[in-house]
Amino acid sequence: MAASFTPLQPTLGIAHGDLKLVCGYSAMEIHFMKLPTNSSCADVASRGSLELDTEKMKKNKGKVNTTTEKEFVFRFRAGRNVCVLKVPLQFPVQENVSDLHGRLMLLHKIPCFVENELKSTLSTFIESETIQDYDRGAELALQRLTTGEVDINQLTNTWAKAYSETTLEHARPEEPCWDEDFADVYHELIHSPASDTLLNLEHNYFVSVSELISERDMELNKLQERQAAEMDKVMQELGKTMTDQDVNAVASQHFDAQQVLENKWANELKQVTHIQKQEYQEWVIKLHQDMQNPNNSTINEEIKVQPSQLTVESEPGARLYEEQRQLEESFTIHLGAQLKTMHNLRLVRADVLDFCKHRRHGSSGTKLRRLQTALSLYSSSLCGLVLLVDNRVNSYSGIKRDFATVSKECTDFHFPRLEEQLEVVQQVVLYAWAQRSSKHKVQPEVPRNGTNTEDKIKNLERNPSNILPGEFYISRHSNLSEVHIVFHLCVDDNVRSGNITARDPAIMGLRNILKVCCTHDITTITIPLLLVHDMSEEMTIPWCLKRAELVFKCVKGFMMEMASWDGGISRTVQFLVPQVNTS
């Protein structure tokens, strides 16, 4: 139909900066068209066909080669006029039909009385055209299959692989894990009549290792005494028949001899604990298998209680720890704003390693403590201990060496040795340092008010194998007296001063430790109240009161915060006060 064209009046569109044209015709049709933003009105007037720009209506998925364009036409009557909406759509349509329908209604001011009709027509058009595209694609695939363009064997293998990977019934079963199987077996046996047998066997292994360690210490002491006597003779002859080079040579020989002897005993101890662990695990598995057979007549002999060596008298040279009288006081508190949670607090005066040591020549509660620790080993009631260490991840000096010595006195039948766990931690520390360094190079931090940029630069320039104050690493143990988890919290010399605040790295480290306790079922945690393991002269009574008040207030706030982490579970927090050396 011929029509006289009236001047175009471009106006700004409603959404996405599109331009809308209101075109008037003297005839009975109205067309909506696409107007590029870089075109003038004269350029548009010279075009014969008008389109709507839908490139902004769809999400570009990067599949340009597989899309086809089809025109959607919608006619409706408005009075005596017949209006036509033409929209080119890209198939497959990636945009939601409701969103596309709403945008068409807004951009072109479609009358509201045709809104439902437009939506149903648009949905039917998209559905029918999509099905037709799928049918054409299927026909082309079958045609390629019949002509031999596609390998049938390769196609069937691809289908079988995809089906087996996406359906549960064809998924490969998880491979059995020895550690998990042994944990399940042990947990079942320790809660059975065989528990007494297990504990006695573990204690006998502990006694044999302790005897081996006693022999090692005795031989090392003899070597050191002999070397000290030799060095005294050399020092007496210094300047007469001996020179400084001769003294250095003798000292070097003594050091080499001591290293050889220590390595010899370390290898022997490692071999013994390895054999004990292997024998113990095999015996536990065999005992569990025998208990599953009700007709087995030898089961009673296997679980027969073996004589314990808890009552053996002390021998000369035995490695005994002096047990001082432990002072403690217990409290019950309720914390929370609305929903209050009950917690148990204990104030204990003891050495931090007393929670780790086993007693060879027994005290009254030795067997009970070992039983309690074994019963809760694979449970949701674990026990943790905070050990204050320096920034080096090793066990060569200080409290770390003492703890490593205690952990070696009894074979760990469930977890790797402490040295192996520290090696894994060291690798994680190096990886974390590399990640921090790369992040700092890519995105250097902008200095803020109150921050010390020099400290951050020093942290990046530090030894990559060391950790920062406030950071901690975790070791797992089944061979300690009352502890399953040890948090090795890094602190510096600042904790011995009296001016630390609630934002000190050591305090924030305690907060993170309590958060780990909430997320990993650790219901009992032992914390050094004064953030030190030994007392010194500068730690006066006012200093101790100030430090204890700070730790109490901070831990109280952290425990109230724990309610949002675990839903309010009752826990036991032990505050440890170091023993004063009266000597």
mmCIF file with all atom_site columns, N, CA, C and O in Angstrom, residues 177-195:
data_model
loop_
_atom_site.group_PDB
_atom_site.id
_atom_site.type_symbol
_atom_site.label_atom_id
_atom_site.label_alt_id
_atom_site.label_comp_id
_atom_site.label_asym_id
_atom_site.label_entity_id
_atom_site.label_seq_id
_atom_site.pdbx_PDB_ins_code
_atom_site.Cartn_x
_atom_site.Cartn_y
_atom_site.Cartn_z
_atom_site.occupancy
_atom_site.B_iso_or_equiv
_atom_site.pdbx_formal_charge
_atom_site.auth_seq_id
_atom_site.auth_comp_id
_atom_site.auth_asym_id
_atom_site.auth_atom_id
_atom_site.pdbx_PDB_model_num
ATOM 1  N N  . CYS A 1 177 ? 39.477 -45.914 52.237 1.00 0.00 ? 177 CYS A N  1
ATOM 2  C CA . CYS A 1 177 ? 40.648 -45.260 52.820 1.00 0.00 ? 177 CYS A CA 1
ATOM 3  C C  . CYS A 1 177 ? 41.043 -46.007 54.089 1.00 0.00 ? 177 CYS A C  1
ATOM 4  O O  . CYS A 1 177 ? 40.204 -46.243 54.967 1.00 0.00 ? 177 CYS A O  1
ATOM 5  N N  . TRP A 1 178 ? 42.315 -46.364 54.180 1.00 0.00 ? 178 TRP A N  1
ATOM 6  C CA . TRP A 1 178 ? 42.773 -47.138 55.323 1.00 0.00 ? 178 TRP A CA 1
ATOM 7  C C  . TRP A 1 178 ? 42.587 -46.366 56.615 1.00 0.00 ? 178 TRP A C  1
ATOM 8  O O  . TRP A 1 178 ? 42.157 -46.922 57.623 1.00 0.00 ? 178 TRP A O  1
ATOM 9  N N  . ASP A 1 179 ? 42.911 -45.069 56.590 1.00 0.00 ? 179 ASP A N  1
ATOM 10 C CA . ASP A 1 179 ? 42.793 -44.272 57.815 1.00 0.00 ? 179 ASP A CA 1
ATOM 11 C C  . ASP A 1 179 ? 41.342 -44.207 58.289 1.00 0.00 ? 179 ASP A C  1
ATOM 12 O O  . ASP A 1 179 ? 41.068 -44.326 59.491 1.00 0.00 ? 179 ASP A O  1
ATOM 13 N N  . GLU A 1 180 ? 40.417 -44.011 57.360 1.00 0.00 ? 180 GLU A N  1
ATOM 14 C CA . GLU A 1 180 ? 39.007 -43.942 57.754 1.00 0.00 ? 180 GLU A CA 1
ATOM 15 C C  . GLU A 1 180 ? 38.496 -45.286 58.249 1.00 0.00 ? 180 GLU A C  1
ATOM 16 O O  . GLU A 1 180 ? 37.752 -45.352 59.242 1.00 0.00 ? 180 GLU A O  1
ATOM 17 N N  . ASP A 1 181 ? 38.889 -46.366 57.576 1.00 0.00 ? 181 ASP A N  1
ATOM 18 C CA . ASP A 1 181 ? 38.466 -47.692 58.025 1.00 0.00 ? 181 ASP A CA 1
ATOM 19 C C  . ASP A 1 181 ? 39.022 -48.006 59.410 1.00 0.00 ? 181 ASP A C  1
ATOM 20 O O  . ASP A 1 181 ? 38.305 -48.518 60.291 1.00 0.00 ? 181 ASP A O  1
ATOM 21 N N  . PHE A 1 182 ? 40.294 -47.693 59.630 1.00 0.00 ? 182 PHE A N  1
ATOM 22 C CA . PHE A 1 182 ? 40.889 -47.963 60.930 1.00 0.00 ? 182 PHE A CA 1
ATOM 23 C C  . PHE A 1 182 ? 40.244 -47.102 62.010 1.00 0.00 ? 182 PHE A C  1
ATOM 24 O O  . PHE A 1 182 ? 40.033 -47.563 63.140 1.00 0.00 ? 182 PHE A O  1
ATOM 25 N N  . ALA A 1 183 ? 39.896 -45.864 61.673 1.00 0.00 ? 183 ALA A N  1
ATOM 26 C CA . ALA A 1 183 ? 39.232 -44.993 62.649 1.00 0.00 ? 183 ALA A CA 1
ATOM 27 C C  . ALA A 1 183 ? 37.880 -45.565 63.056 1.00 0.00 ? 183 ALA A C  1
ATOM 28 O O  . ALA A 1 183 ? 37.530 -45.573 64.248 1.00 0.00 ? 183 ALA A O  1
ATOM 29 N N  . ASP A 1 184 ? 37.120 -46.058 62.085 1.00 0.00 ? 184 ASP A N  1
ATOM 30 C CA . ASP A 1 184 ? 35.815 -46.646 62.409 1.00 0.00 ? 184 ASP A CA 1
ATOM 31 C C  . ASP A 1 184 ? 35.973 -47.893 63.281 1.00 0.00 ? 184 ASP A C  1
ATOM 32 O O  . ASP A 1 184 ? 35.218 -48.094 64.250 1.00 0.00 ? 184 ASP A O  1
ATOM 33 N N  . VAL A 1 185 ? 36.942 -48.719 62.937 1.00 0.00 ? 185 VAL A N  1
ATOM 34 C CA . VAL A 1 185 ? 37.158 -49.951 63.706 1.00 0.00 ? 185 VAL A CA 1
ATOM 35 C C  . VAL A 1 185 ? 37.591 -49.622 65.122 1.00 0.00 ? 185 VAL A C  1
ATOM 36 O O  . VAL A 1 185 ? 37.090 -50.192 66.104 1.00 0.00 ? 185 VAL A O  1
ATOM 37 N N  . TYR A 1 186 ? 38.521 -48.690 65.267 1.00 0.00 ? 186 TYR A N  1
ATOM 38 C CA . TYR A 1 186 ? 39.014 -48.331 66.597 1.00 0.00 ? 186 TYR A CA 1
ATOM 39 C C  . TYR A 1 186 ? 37.902 -47.727 67.440 1.00 0.00 ? 186 TYR A C  1
ATOM 40 O O  . TYR A 1 186 ? 37.781 -48.028 68.638 1.00 0.00 ? 186 TYR A O  1
ATOM 41 N N  . HIS A 1 187 ? 37.099 -46.852 66.844 1.00 0.00 ? 187 HIS A N  1
ATOM 42 C CA . HIS A 1 187 ? 36.017 -46.222 67.590 1.00 0.00 ? 187 HIS A CA 1
ATOM 43 C C  . HIS A 1 187 ? 35.011 -47.258 68.092 1.00 0.00 ? 187 HIS A C  1
ATOM 44 O O  . HIS A 1 187 ? 34.474 -47.134 69.200 1.00 0.00 ? 187 HIS A O  1
ATOM 45 N N  . GLU A 1 188 ? 34.796 -48.296 67.291 1.00 0.00 ? 188 GLU A N  1
ATOM 46 C CA . GLU A 1 188 ? 33.872 -49.346 67.717 1.00 0.00 ? 188 GLU A CA 1
ATOM 47 C C  . GLU A 1 188 ? 34.473 -50.205 68.819 1.00 0.00 ? 188 GLU A C  1
ATOM 48 O O  . GLU A 1 188 ? 33.787 -50.573 69.780 1.00 0.00 ? 188 GLU A O  1
ATOM 49 N N  . LEU A 1 189 ? 35.768 -50.494 68.723 1.00 0.00 ? 189 LEU A N  1
ATOM 50 C CA . LEU A 1 189 ? 36.401 -51.354 69.721 1.00 0.00 ? 189 LEU A CA 1
ATOM 51 C C  . LEU A 1 189 ? 36.596 -50.637 71.054 1.00 0.00 ? 189 LEU A C  1
ATOM 52 O O  . LEU A 1 189 ? 36.464 -51.248 72.114 1.00 0.00 ? 189 LEU A O  1
ATOM 53 N N  . ILE A 1 190 ? 36.913 -49.339 71.002 1.00 0.00 ? 190 ILE A N  1
ATOM 54 C CA . ILE A 1 190 ? 37.174 -48.629 72.254 1.00 0.00 ? 190 ILE A CA 1
ATOM 55 C C  . ILE A 1 190 ? 35.893 -48.448 73.053 1.00 0.00 ? 190 ILE A C  1
ATOM 56 O O  . ILE A 1 190 ? 35.953 -48.190 74.268 1.00 0.00 ? 190 ILE A O  1
ATOM 57 N N  . HIS A 1 191 ? 34.747 -48.589 72.401 1.00 0.00 ? 191 HIS A N  1
ATOM 58 C CA . HIS A 1 191 ? 33.461 -48.537 73.101 1.00 0.00 ? 191 HIS A CA 1
ATOM 59 C C  . HIS A 1 191 ? 32.894 -49.941 73.325 1.00 0.00 ? 191 HIS A C  1
ATOM 60 O O  . HIS A 1 191 ? 31.680 -50.115 73.451 1.00 0.00 ? 191 HIS A O  1
ATOM 61 N N  . SER A 1 192 ? 33.759 -50.935 73.367 1.00 0.00 ? 192 SER A N  1
ATOM 62 C CA . SER A 1 192 ? 33.348 -52.327 73.569 1.00 0.00 ? 192 SER A CA 1
ATOM 63 C C  . SER A 1 192 ? 34.121 -52.899 74.751 1.00 0.00 ? 192 SER A C  1
ATOM 64 O O  . SER A 1 192 ? 34.990 -52.226 75.330 1.00 0.00 ? 192 SER A O  1
ATOM 65 N N  . PRO A 1 193 ? 33.834 -54.132 75.140 1.00 0.00 ? 193 PRO A N  1
ATOM 66 C CA . PRO A 1 193 ? 34.607 -54.747 76.242 1.00 0.00 ? 193 PRO A CA 1
ATOM 67 C C  . PRO A 1 193 ? 36.097 -54.864 75.956 1.00 0.00 ? 193 PRO A C  1
ATOM 68 O O  . PRO A 1 193 ? 36.876 -55.113 76.893 1.00 0.00 ? 193 PRO A O  1
ATOM 69 N N  . ALA A 1 194 ? 36.509 -54.679 74.706 1.00 0.00 ? 194 ALA A N  1
ATOM 70 C CA . ALA A 1 194 ? 37.930 -54.792 74.368 1.00 0.00 ? 194 ALA A CA 1
ATOM 71 C C  . ALA A 1 194 ? 38.706 -53.520 74.677 1.00 0.00 ? 194 ALA A C  1
ATOM 72 O O  . ALA A 1 194 ? 39.916 -53.460 74.414 1.00 0.00 ? 194 ALA A O  1
ATOM 73 N N  . SER A 1 195 ? 38.056 -52.511 75.227 1.00 0.00 ? 195 SER A N  1
ATOM 74 C CA . SER A 1 195 ? 38.737 -51.231 75.464 1.00 0.00 ? 195 SER A CA 1
ATOM 75 C C  . SER A 1 195 ? 39.879 -51.382 76.464 1.00 0.00 ? 195 SER A C  1
ATOM 76 O O  . SER A 1 195 ? 40.948 -50.780 76.293 1.00 0.00 ? 195 SER A O  1
#
